[in-house]
mmCIF file of C-alpha atoms in Angstrom:
data_model
loop_
_atom_site.group_PDB
_atom_site.id
_atom_site.type_symbol
_atom_site.label_atom_id
_atom_site.label_comp_id
_atom_site.label_asym_id
_atom_site.label_seq_id
_atom_site.Cartn_x
_atom_site.Cartn_y
_atom_site.Cartn_z
ATOM 1 C CA MET N 159 -21.096 -67.977 -14.106
ATOM 2 C CA ASP N 160 -19.247 -65.069 -15.691
ATOM 3 C CA SER N 161 -22.314 -63.724 -17.489
ATOM 4 C CA ILE N 162 -24.554 -64.296 -14.469
ATOM 5 C CA TYR N 163 -22.130 -62.443 -12.149
ATOM 6 C CA THR N 164 -21.790 -59.579 -14.637
ATOM 7 C CA ARG N 165 -25.576 -59.190 -14.861
ATOM 8 C CA VAL N 166 -25.936 -59.238 -11.063
ATOM 9 C CA LEU N 167 -23.326 -56.485 -10.719
ATOM 10 C CA GLU N 168 -24.925 -54.369 -13.450
ATOM 11 C CA ASP N 169 -28.346 -54.771 -11.850
ATOM 12 C CA ASN N 170 -26.815 -53.229 -8.734
ATOM 13 C CA GLY N 171 -25.172 -50.360 -10.690
ATOM 14 C CA ILE N 172 -21.659 -51.775 -10.386
ATOM 15 C CA TYR N 173 -19.435 -51.700 -13.459
ATOM 16 C CA SER N 174 -16.070 -53.006 -12.401
ATOM 17 C CA PRO N 175 -13.615 -55.474 -13.950
ATOM 18 C CA PHE N 176 -13.568 -58.790 -12.131
ATOM 19 C CA GLU N 177 -12.229 -62.289 -12.480
ATOM 20 C CA LEU N 178 -13.857 -65.575 -11.504
ATOM 21 C CA ILE N 179 -11.435 -68.242 -10.316
ATOM 22 C CA VAL N 180 -12.280 -71.902 -9.748
ATOM 23 C CA TYR N 181 -10.160 -73.711 -7.175
ATOM 24 C CA ARG N 182 -9.872 -77.342 -6.272
ATOM 25 C CA MET N 183 -11.784 -77.859 -3.057
ATOM 26 C CA HIS N 184 -9.869 -76.747 0.034
ATOM 27 C CA THR N 185 -6.689 -75.926 -1.945
ATOM 28 C CA ASP N 186 -5.160 -72.998 -3.798
ATOM 29 C CA SER N 187 -4.844 -74.994 -6.968
ATOM 30 C CA VAL N 188 -6.520 -73.065 -9.779
ATOM 31 C CA ILE N 189 -8.610 -75.184 -12.078
ATOM 32 C CA GLN N 190 -9.888 -72.358 -14.291
ATOM 33 C CA SER N 191 -10.120 -68.532 -14.433
ATOM 34 C CA THR N 192 -11.944 -66.190 -16.760
ATOM 35 C CA ASN N 193 -8.648 -64.836 -18.097
ATOM 36 C CA HIS N 194 -6.776 -68.093 -17.738
ATOM 37 C CA SER N 195 -4.455 -66.381 -15.261
ATOM 38 C CA VAL N 196 -4.800 -65.228 -11.697
ATOM 39 C CA MET N 197 -5.153 -61.414 -11.780
ATOM 40 C CA ARG N 198 -3.848 -59.669 -8.709
ATOM 41 C CA TYR N 199 -6.854 -57.570 -7.765
ATOM 42 C CA GLY N 200 -6.972 -55.839 -4.431
ATOM 43 C CA GLN N 201 -10.259 -57.341 -3.183
ATOM 44 C CA ARG N 202 -11.805 -60.813 -3.247
ATOM 45 C CA THR N 203 -14.977 -62.532 -2.099
ATOM 46 C CA ARG N 204 -15.167 -65.597 0.066
ATOM 47 C CA ARG N 205 -14.989 -68.914 -1.764
ATOM 48 C CA LYS N 206 -18.310 -70.523 -2.588
ATOM 49 C CA GLU N 207 -18.771 -74.214 -3.133
ATOM 50 C CA LEU N 208 -19.725 -75.225 -6.684
ATOM 51 C CA ASP N 209 -19.811 -78.983 -6.107
ATOM 52 C CA LEU N 210 -18.016 -81.542 -4.047
ATOM 53 C CA ASN N 211 -14.681 -80.912 -5.789
ATOM 54 C CA MET N 212 -14.617 -77.193 -6.701
ATOM 55 C CA GLU N 213 -14.902 -73.739 -5.130
ATOM 56 C CA ILE N 214 -15.365 -70.407 -6.896
ATOM 57 C CA GLN N 215 -14.170 -66.930 -5.907
ATOM 58 C CA ALA N 216 -14.557 -63.478 -7.462
ATOM 59 C CA MET N 217 -11.642 -61.025 -7.481
ATOM 60 C CA TYR N 218 -12.085 -57.349 -8.299
ATOM 61 C CA LYS N 219 -10.555 -53.944 -7.831
ATOM 62 C CA SER N 220 -10.530 -52.141 -4.499
ATOM 63 C CA HIS N 221 -13.954 -50.821 -3.567
ATOM 64 C CA ILE N 222 -12.312 -47.521 -2.675
ATOM 65 C CA ALA N 223 -10.960 -47.123 -6.208
ATOM 66 C CA LEU N 224 -14.380 -48.054 -7.573
ATOM 67 C CA ILE N 225 -16.115 -45.477 -5.380
ATOM 68 C CA LEU N 226 -13.617 -42.790 -6.286
ATOM 69 C CA GLN N 227 -14.019 -43.630 -9.969
ATOM 70 C CA LYS N 228 -17.790 -43.310 -9.765
ATOM 71 C CA MET N 229 -17.500 -40.070 -7.764
ATOM 72 C CA LEU N 230 -14.746 -38.521 -9.872
ATOM 73 C CA LEU N 231 -17.002 -35.954 -11.548
ATOM 74 C CA PHE N 232 -18.567 -34.940 -8.248
ATOM 75 C CA ILE N 233 -15.134 -34.720 -6.611
ATOM 76 C CA ILE N 234 -13.884 -32.430 -9.395
ATOM 77 C CA LEU N 235 -16.977 -30.236 -9.152
ATOM 78 C CA SER N 236 -16.710 -30.130 -5.361
ATOM 79 C CA ALA N 237 -13.038 -29.167 -5.587
ATOM 80 C CA MET N 238 -13.856 -26.384 -8.042
ATOM 81 C CA VAL N 239 -16.663 -25.062 -5.843
ATOM 82 C CA THR N 240 -14.446 -25.311 -2.752
ATOM 83 C CA GLY N 241 -11.639 -23.486 -4.548
ATOM 84 C CA LEU N 242 -14.072 -20.772 -5.657
ATOM 85 C CA ILE N 243 -15.376 -20.385 -2.090
ATOM 86 C CA ILE N 244 -11.812 -20.130 -0.750
ATOM 87 C CA MET N 245 -10.979 -17.479 -3.363
ATOM 88 C CA MET N 246 -14.104 -15.504 -2.473
ATOM 89 C CA LEU N 247 -13.374 -15.747 1.247
ATOM 90 C CA SER N 248 -9.766 -14.700 0.652
ATOM 91 C CA TYR N 249 -10.903 -11.737 -1.450
ATOM 92 C CA GLN N 250 -13.450 -10.763 1.194
ATOM 93 C CA LEU N 251 -10.784 -11.031 3.896
ATOM 94 C CA ARG N 252 -8.484 -8.739 1.895
ATOM 95 C CA ILE N 253 -11.310 -6.229 1.496
ATOM 96 C CA ILE N 254 -12.032 -6.311 5.235
ATOM 97 C CA THR N 255 -8.341 -5.933 6.071
ATOM 98 C CA ARG N 256 -8.013 -3.042 3.619
ATOM 99 C CA GLN N 257 -11.114 -1.347 5.044
ATOM 100 C CA LYS N 258 -9.720 -1.670 8.565
ATOM 101 C CA ARG N 259 -6.428 -0.179 7.404
ATOM 102 C CA ILE N 260 -8.249 2.690 5.678
ATOM 103 C CA GLU N 261 -10.351 3.270 8.787
ATOM 104 C CA LYS N 262 -7.213 3.388 10.935
ATOM 105 C CA VAL N 263 -5.589 5.849 8.525
ATOM 106 C CA ARG N 264 -8.752 7.969 8.524
ATOM 107 C CA GLN N 265 -8.902 7.997 12.333
ATOM 108 C CA ASP N 266 -5.205 8.838 12.592
ATOM 109 C CA PHE N 267 -5.726 11.659 10.096
ATOM 110 C CA ILE N 268 -8.664 13.071 12.066
ATOM 111 C CA ASP N 269 -6.714 12.852 15.336
ATOM 112 C CA SER N 270 -3.681 14.501 13.770
ATOM 113 C CA MET N 271 -5.767 17.215 12.092
ATOM 114 C CA THR N 272 -7.571 17.979 15.353
ATOM 115 C CA HIS N 273 -4.274 18.268 17.184
ATOM 116 C CA GLU N 274 -2.658 20.404 14.498
ATOM 117 C CA LEU N 275 -5.559 22.824 14.098
ATOM 118 C CA ARG N 276 -6.208 23.209 17.819
ATOM 119 C CA HIS N 277 -2.717 24.473 18.681
ATOM 120 C CA PRO N 278 -2.562 27.644 16.497
ATOM 121 C CA LEU N 279 -6.245 28.358 17.072
ATOM 122 C CA GLN N 280 -5.899 28.228 20.840
ATOM 123 C CA GLY N 281 -2.747 30.340 20.642
ATOM 124 C CA ALA N 282 -4.554 33.050 18.681
ATOM 125 C CA LEU N 283 -7.558 32.960 21.040
ATOM 126 C CA SER N 284 -5.296 33.262 24.095
ATOM 127 C CA MET N 285 -3.536 36.305 22.662
ATOM 128 C CA ALA N 286 -6.895 37.877 21.749
ATOM 129 C CA GLU N 287 -8.108 37.446 25.348
ATOM 130 C CA ILE N 288 -4.921 39.046 26.643
ATOM 131 C CA LEU N 289 -5.452 42.038 24.361
ATOM 132 C CA GLU N 290 -8.828 42.604 26.003
ATOM 133 C CA ASN N 291 -7.056 43.314 29.299
ATOM 134 C CA PRO N 292 -6.944 47.138 29.715
ATOM 135 C CA THR N 293 -3.617 46.985 31.576
ATOM 136 C CA PHE N 294 -1.970 44.957 28.826
ATOM 137 C CA ALA N 295 -3.377 47.276 26.146
ATOM 138 C CA GLU N 296 -1.559 50.270 27.661
ATOM 139 C CA ASN N 297 1.823 48.875 26.586
ATOM 140 C CA PRO N 298 2.184 49.381 22.796
ATOM 141 C CA GLU N 299 5.200 47.063 22.568
ATOM 142 C CA ARG N 300 3.360 44.188 24.241
ATOM 143 C CA VAL N 301 0.290 44.816 22.079
ATOM 144 C CA SER N 302 2.423 44.743 18.942
ATOM 145 C CA ASN N 303 4.063 41.507 20.082
ATOM 146 C CA ALA N 304 0.695 39.909 20.832
ATOM 147 C CA ILE N 305 -0.698 40.932 17.440
ATOM 148 C CA SER N 306 2.398 39.487 15.782
ATOM 149 C CA ARG N 307 1.903 36.185 17.582
ATOM 150 C CA ILE N 308 -1.778 36.122 16.606
ATOM 151 C CA LYS N 309 -0.852 36.710 12.980
ATOM 152 C CA HIS N 310 1.763 33.970 13.193
ATOM 153 C CA ASN N 311 -0.723 31.464 14.647
ATOM 154 C CA LEU N 312 -3.339 32.349 12.050
ATOM 155 C CA PHE N 313 -0.712 32.023 9.327
ATOM 156 C CA ASN N 314 0.117 28.504 10.572
ATOM 157 C CA LEU N 315 -3.568 27.674 10.685
ATOM 158 C CA SER N 316 -4.013 28.918 7.127
ATOM 159 C CA LYS N 317 -1.003 26.890 5.995
ATOM 160 C CA LEU N 318 -2.425 23.708 7.519
ATOM 161 C CA LEU N 319 -5.772 24.258 5.833
ATOM 162 C CA ASP N 320 -4.025 24.969 2.528
ATOM 163 C CA SER N 321 -2.152 21.674 2.732
ATOM 164 C CA ILE N 322 -5.433 19.792 3.190
ATOM 165 C CA VAL N 323 -7.159 21.634 0.372
ATOM 166 C CA GLN N 324 -4.202 21.233 -1.990
ATOM 167 C CA LYS N 325 -4.084 17.474 -1.564
ATOM 168 C CA SER N 326 -7.815 16.850 -1.297
ATOM 169 C CA TYR N 327 -8.902 18.730 -4.405
ATOM 170 C CA SER N 328 -5.920 19.175 -6.704
ATOM 171 C CA GLU N 329 -5.851 15.535 -7.823
ATOM 172 C CA LYS N 330 -9.543 15.610 -8.727
ATOM 173 C CA LEU N 331 -9.645 18.990 -10.402
ATOM 174 C CA GLN N 332 -6.333 19.094 -12.229
ATOM 175 C CA GLN N 333 -4.730 16.256 -14.165
ATOM 176 C CA GLY N 334 -1.817 18.167 -15.666
ATOM 177 C CA ALA N 335 0.384 21.171 -15.081
ATOM 178 C CA GLU N 336 -0.686 24.595 -16.358
ATOM 179 C CA TRP N 337 2.572 25.630 -17.942
ATOM 180 C CA GLN N 338 3.718 29.209 -17.570
ATOM 181 C CA GLU N 339 7.152 30.699 -17.969
ATOM 182 C CA GLY N 340 8.527 31.926 -14.656
ATOM 183 C CA ASN N 341 11.675 33.068 -12.938
ATOM 184 C CA LEU N 342 12.638 29.993 -10.945
ATOM 185 C CA GLN N 343 15.426 31.683 -8.993
ATOM 186 C CA GLU N 344 13.171 34.556 -7.950
ATOM 187 C CA MET N 345 10.466 32.128 -6.884
ATOM 188 C CA LEU N 346 12.903 30.151 -4.712
ATOM 189 C CA ASN N 347 14.319 33.314 -3.156
ATOM 190 C CA ASP N 348 10.790 34.473 -2.266
ATOM 191 C CA LEU N 349 10.136 31.145 -0.512
ATOM 192 C CA ILE N 350 13.376 31.470 1.421
ATOM 193 C CA ALA N 351 12.528 35.030 2.506
ATOM 194 C CA SER N 352 9.061 34.040 3.737
ATOM 195 C CA PHE N 353 10.431 31.191 5.875
ATOM 196 C CA MET N 354 13.160 33.361 7.366
ATOM 197 C CA LEU N 355 10.583 35.992 8.279
ATOM 198 C CA LEU N 356 7.878 33.749 9.772
ATOM 199 C CA SER N 357 9.686 30.740 11.228
ATOM 200 C CA ASP N 358 10.265 30.442 14.982
ATOM 201 C CA LYS N 359 13.535 28.625 14.362
ATOM 202 C CA GLU N 360 16.884 29.940 13.281
ATOM 203 C CA ILE N 361 17.327 28.917 9.645
ATOM 204 C CA LYS N 362 20.514 29.077 7.639
ATOM 205 C CA PHE N 363 19.845 28.857 3.913
ATOM 206 C CA THR N 364 22.538 28.018 1.361
ATOM 207 C CA THR N 365 21.739 28.281 -2.349
ATOM 208 C CA HIS N 366 23.451 27.042 -5.489
ATOM 209 C CA PHE N 367 21.906 28.739 -8.515
ATOM 210 C CA GLU N 368 25.106 29.349 -10.478
ATOM 211 C CA HIS N 369 24.255 27.340 -13.596
ATOM 212 C CA MET N 370 20.562 28.184 -13.875
ATOM 213 C CA LYS N 371 18.989 29.245 -17.143
ATOM 214 C CA SER N 372 16.889 32.362 -17.303
ATOM 215 C CA GLY N 373 13.410 31.018 -17.973
ATOM 216 C CA TYR N 374 11.576 27.793 -17.152
ATOM 217 C CA CYS N 375 7.995 26.659 -17.653
ATOM 218 C CA TYR N 376 6.134 25.232 -14.658
ATOM 219 C CA ASP N 377 2.787 25.410 -12.908
ATOM 220 C CA PRO N 378 2.850 28.734 -11.008
ATOM 221 C CA VAL N 379 0.682 27.394 -8.174
ATOM 222 C CA HIS N 380 1.624 23.777 -7.569
ATOM 223 C CA PHE N 381 5.337 23.774 -8.296
ATOM 224 C CA PRO N 382 6.160 26.513 -5.723
ATOM 225 C CA ASN N 383 3.855 24.778 -3.235
ATOM 226 C CA ALA N 384 5.730 21.501 -3.710
ATOM 227 C CA VAL N 385 9.084 23.172 -2.997
ATOM 228 C CA LYS N 386 7.512 24.989 -0.041
ATOM 229 C CA ASN N 387 6.368 21.652 1.400
ATOM 230 C CA LEU N 388 9.914 20.309 1.201
ATOM 231 C CA ILE N 389 11.316 23.383 2.948
ATOM 232 C CA ASP N 390 8.558 23.243 5.567
ATOM 233 C CA ASN N 391 9.385 19.590 6.327
ATOM 234 C CA ALA N 392 13.057 20.463 6.599
ATOM 235 C CA VAL N 393 12.203 23.140 9.163
ATOM 236 C CA LYS N 394 9.756 21.016 11.170
ATOM 237 C CA TYR N 395 11.925 17.893 11.336
ATOM 238 C CA SER N 396 15.152 19.637 12.354
ATOM 239 C CA SER N 397 16.559 20.917 15.634
ATOM 240 C CA GLU N 398 16.401 24.564 16.679
ATOM 241 C CA THR N 399 19.249 25.454 14.307
ATOM 242 C CA VAL N 400 18.199 24.497 10.799
ATOM 243 C CA GLU N 401 20.553 24.270 7.861
ATOM 244 C CA ILE N 402 18.907 23.996 4.448
ATOM 245 C CA THR N 403 20.612 23.895 1.082
ATOM 246 C CA ILE N 404 18.613 24.583 -2.089
ATOM 247 C CA SER N 405 20.266 23.777 -5.400
ATOM 248 C CA VAL N 406 19.184 23.830 -9.011
ATOM 249 C CA VAL N 407 20.892 21.511 -11.498
ATOM 250 C CA SER N 408 19.917 21.626 -15.160
ATOM 251 C CA ASN N 409 20.894 20.381 -18.591
ATOM 252 C CA GLU N 410 19.366 20.547 -22.052
ATOM 253 C CA ASN N 411 16.521 18.151 -21.264
ATOM 254 C CA GLU N 412 15.636 18.509 -17.586
ATOM 255 C CA PHE N 413 16.358 20.294 -14.356
ATOM 256 C CA SER N 414 16.226 19.349 -10.700
ATOM 257 C CA VAL N 415 15.424 21.321 -7.573
ATOM 258 C CA ILE N 416 17.299 19.793 -4.633
ATOM 259 C CA VAL N 417 16.365 20.544 -1.012
ATOM 260 C CA SER N 418 18.813 19.230 1.603
ATOM 261 C CA ASP N 419 18.601 19.578 5.386
ATOM 262 C CA ASN N 420 20.313 18.584 8.625
ATOM 263 C CA GLY N 421 17.152 17.149 10.167
ATOM 264 C CA ILE N 422 16.344 13.888 11.900
ATOM 265 C CA GLY N 423 16.390 11.889 8.683
ATOM 266 C CA ILE N 424 14.177 8.970 7.682
ATOM 267 C CA PRO N 425 14.635 5.307 8.687
ATOM 268 C CA LYS N 426 15.688 3.221 5.692
ATOM 269 C CA GLU N 427 12.763 0.813 6.004
ATOM 270 C CA GLU N 428 10.216 3.656 5.866
ATOM 271 C CA ILE N 429 11.578 5.485 2.819
ATOM 272 C CA PRO N 430 9.504 3.452 0.277
ATOM 273 C CA ARG N 431 6.254 4.596 1.966
ATOM 274 C CA ILE N 432 6.855 8.262 2.736
ATOM 275 C CA PHE N 433 5.117 9.402 -0.478
ATOM 276 C CA ASP N 434 1.923 7.456 0.356
ATOM 277 C CA LYS N 435 -1.101 9.562 1.219
ATOM 278 C CA PHE N 436 -1.575 10.046 4.993
ATOM 279 C CA TYR N 437 1.584 8.066 5.811
ATOM 280 C CA LYS N 438 3.668 9.503 8.640
ATOM 281 C CA VAL N 439 7.119 8.347 9.712
ATOM 282 C CA HIS N 440 6.901 6.569 13.051
ATOM 283 C CA ASN N 441 8.752 8.770 15.482
ATOM 284 C CA PRO N 442 7.488 9.611 18.997
ATOM 285 C CA ARG N 443 9.024 13.090 18.698
ATOM 286 C CA ILE N 444 6.893 13.919 15.655
ATOM 287 C CA LYS N 445 3.436 15.008 16.775
ATOM 288 C CA HIS N 446 2.438 17.184 13.845
ATOM 289 C CA GLY N 447 1.616 16.676 10.188
ATOM 290 C CA PHE N 448 -1.166 14.995 8.254
ATOM 291 C CA GLY N 449 0.946 12.800 5.995
ATOM 292 C CA LEU N 450 -0.173 14.860 2.986
ATOM 293 C CA GLY N 451 2.865 16.984 2.156
ATOM 294 C CA LEU N 452 5.101 14.441 0.438
ATOM 295 C CA SER N 453 2.230 12.736 -1.397
ATOM 296 C CA TYR N 454 1.339 16.185 -2.742
ATOM 297 C CA VAL N 455 4.961 16.738 -3.819
ATOM 298 C CA LYS N 456 4.884 13.422 -5.670
ATOM 299 C CA TRP N 457 1.637 14.387 -7.418
ATOM 300 C CA VAL N 458 3.108 17.755 -8.474
ATOM 301 C CA ALA N 459 6.171 16.025 -9.918
ATOM 302 C CA GLU N 460 3.953 13.595 -11.823
ATOM 303 C CA ILE N 461 1.747 16.263 -13.423
ATOM 304 C CA HIS N 462 4.980 17.881 -14.610
ATOM 305 C CA LEU N 463 5.896 14.487 -16.113
ATOM 306 C CA GLY N 464 8.787 14.271 -13.697
ATOM 307 C CA SER N 465 9.647 12.465 -10.471
ATOM 308 C CA VAL N 466 10.695 13.025 -6.878
ATOM 309 C CA ASN N 467 13.405 11.039 -5.110
ATOM 310 C CA VAL N 468 14.918 11.057 -1.653
ATOM 311 C CA GLN N 469 18.240 10.212 -0.098
ATOM 312 C CA SER N 470 18.322 10.129 3.676
ATOM 313 C CA ARG N 471 20.500 9.035 6.570
ATOM 314 C CA TYR N 472 18.635 8.544 9.809
ATOM 315 C CA GLY N 473 19.817 11.109 12.341
ATOM 316 C CA LYS N 474 21.868 12.992 9.741
ATOM 317 C CA GLY N 475 19.404 14.633 7.349
ATOM 318 C CA SER N 476 17.578 14.195 4.064
ATOM 319 C CA GLU N 477 17.844 15.326 0.469
ATOM 320 C CA PHE N 478 14.774 15.573 -1.760
ATOM 321 C CA ILE N 479 15.141 15.939 -5.521
ATOM 322 C CA ILE N 480 12.325 17.066 -7.827
ATOM 323 C CA THR N 481 13.325 16.304 -11.403
ATOM 324 C CA THR N 482 11.173 17.666 -14.208
ATOM 325 C CA PRO N 483 12.313 16.717 -17.719
ATOM 326 C CA ILE N 484 9.599 18.817 -19.356
ATOM 327 C CA LEU N 485 10.519 22.136 -17.711
ATOM 328 C CA ILE N 486 12.880 23.440 -20.354
ATOM 329 C CA GLU N 487 13.955 26.888 -21.313
ATOM 330 C CA LYS N 488 11.712 28.781 -23.683
ATOM 331 C CA ALA N 489 13.156 30.101 -26.922
#
């Protein structure tokens, strides 16, 4: 019976351990089993009569375990394929999310740029139309004032365009600083003079240049522009009375330019992102800016093999520090 039952199972593609048990008719008394002991398998067949005194029954493993055993390879392959599909869908979802975020940043940039460029342009056009009025042109003082306001608006327009060009092309065209020896104190004083002359706000500058060395090497285009961006932010994000402190701290290996202000400050949770390209601090009072200035400052610090850091208290002011360990005094 054992060999016959085995052959029947194999003919049906079933390879599973089993045990044949012979019982005394209508009792649980075991007369004989293939292993001489009753194996506790999970499944059993109905008893079949062998003769007038004996019944036989087959016991075997659970059919579920048998099916899973036969399908194990397919289950593993299916799990691998499913895992791969999930990974691909997750990667695709991240790409879509990133593209949506980039699209939002791009749209915000376009909206901000349109707003920023329209204001000085419209101001200059309005003044030009006023100058065409013969009555207005008869007053030299008013004409001079109008021309001054036109120049101021065009200067702001030029500054906005410069900020876009600096950030858009400098990273692609220049990978390192073009070192030249320059007078750092003179450069900073020139920046201060230009802001005091052209700004609409009242600015009080305080400088600390007492321990400066005479000559430093830095990029004559980008390094001044980076400091100018910090001063410009200090002016824009402050009240009508602006207080800015510019300090230079140096030692044998590095020096730092520190720009402090009494502006609106930066929320603590937003500080890690302020150097990201196109990122703007969320503040309903801030309507201007492209989110390019601080990312440009960071790039300038990096091409000088240095760094830029910030310390800020929201509502109290900010302090930006450009540290450049390579800018050392020439012999």
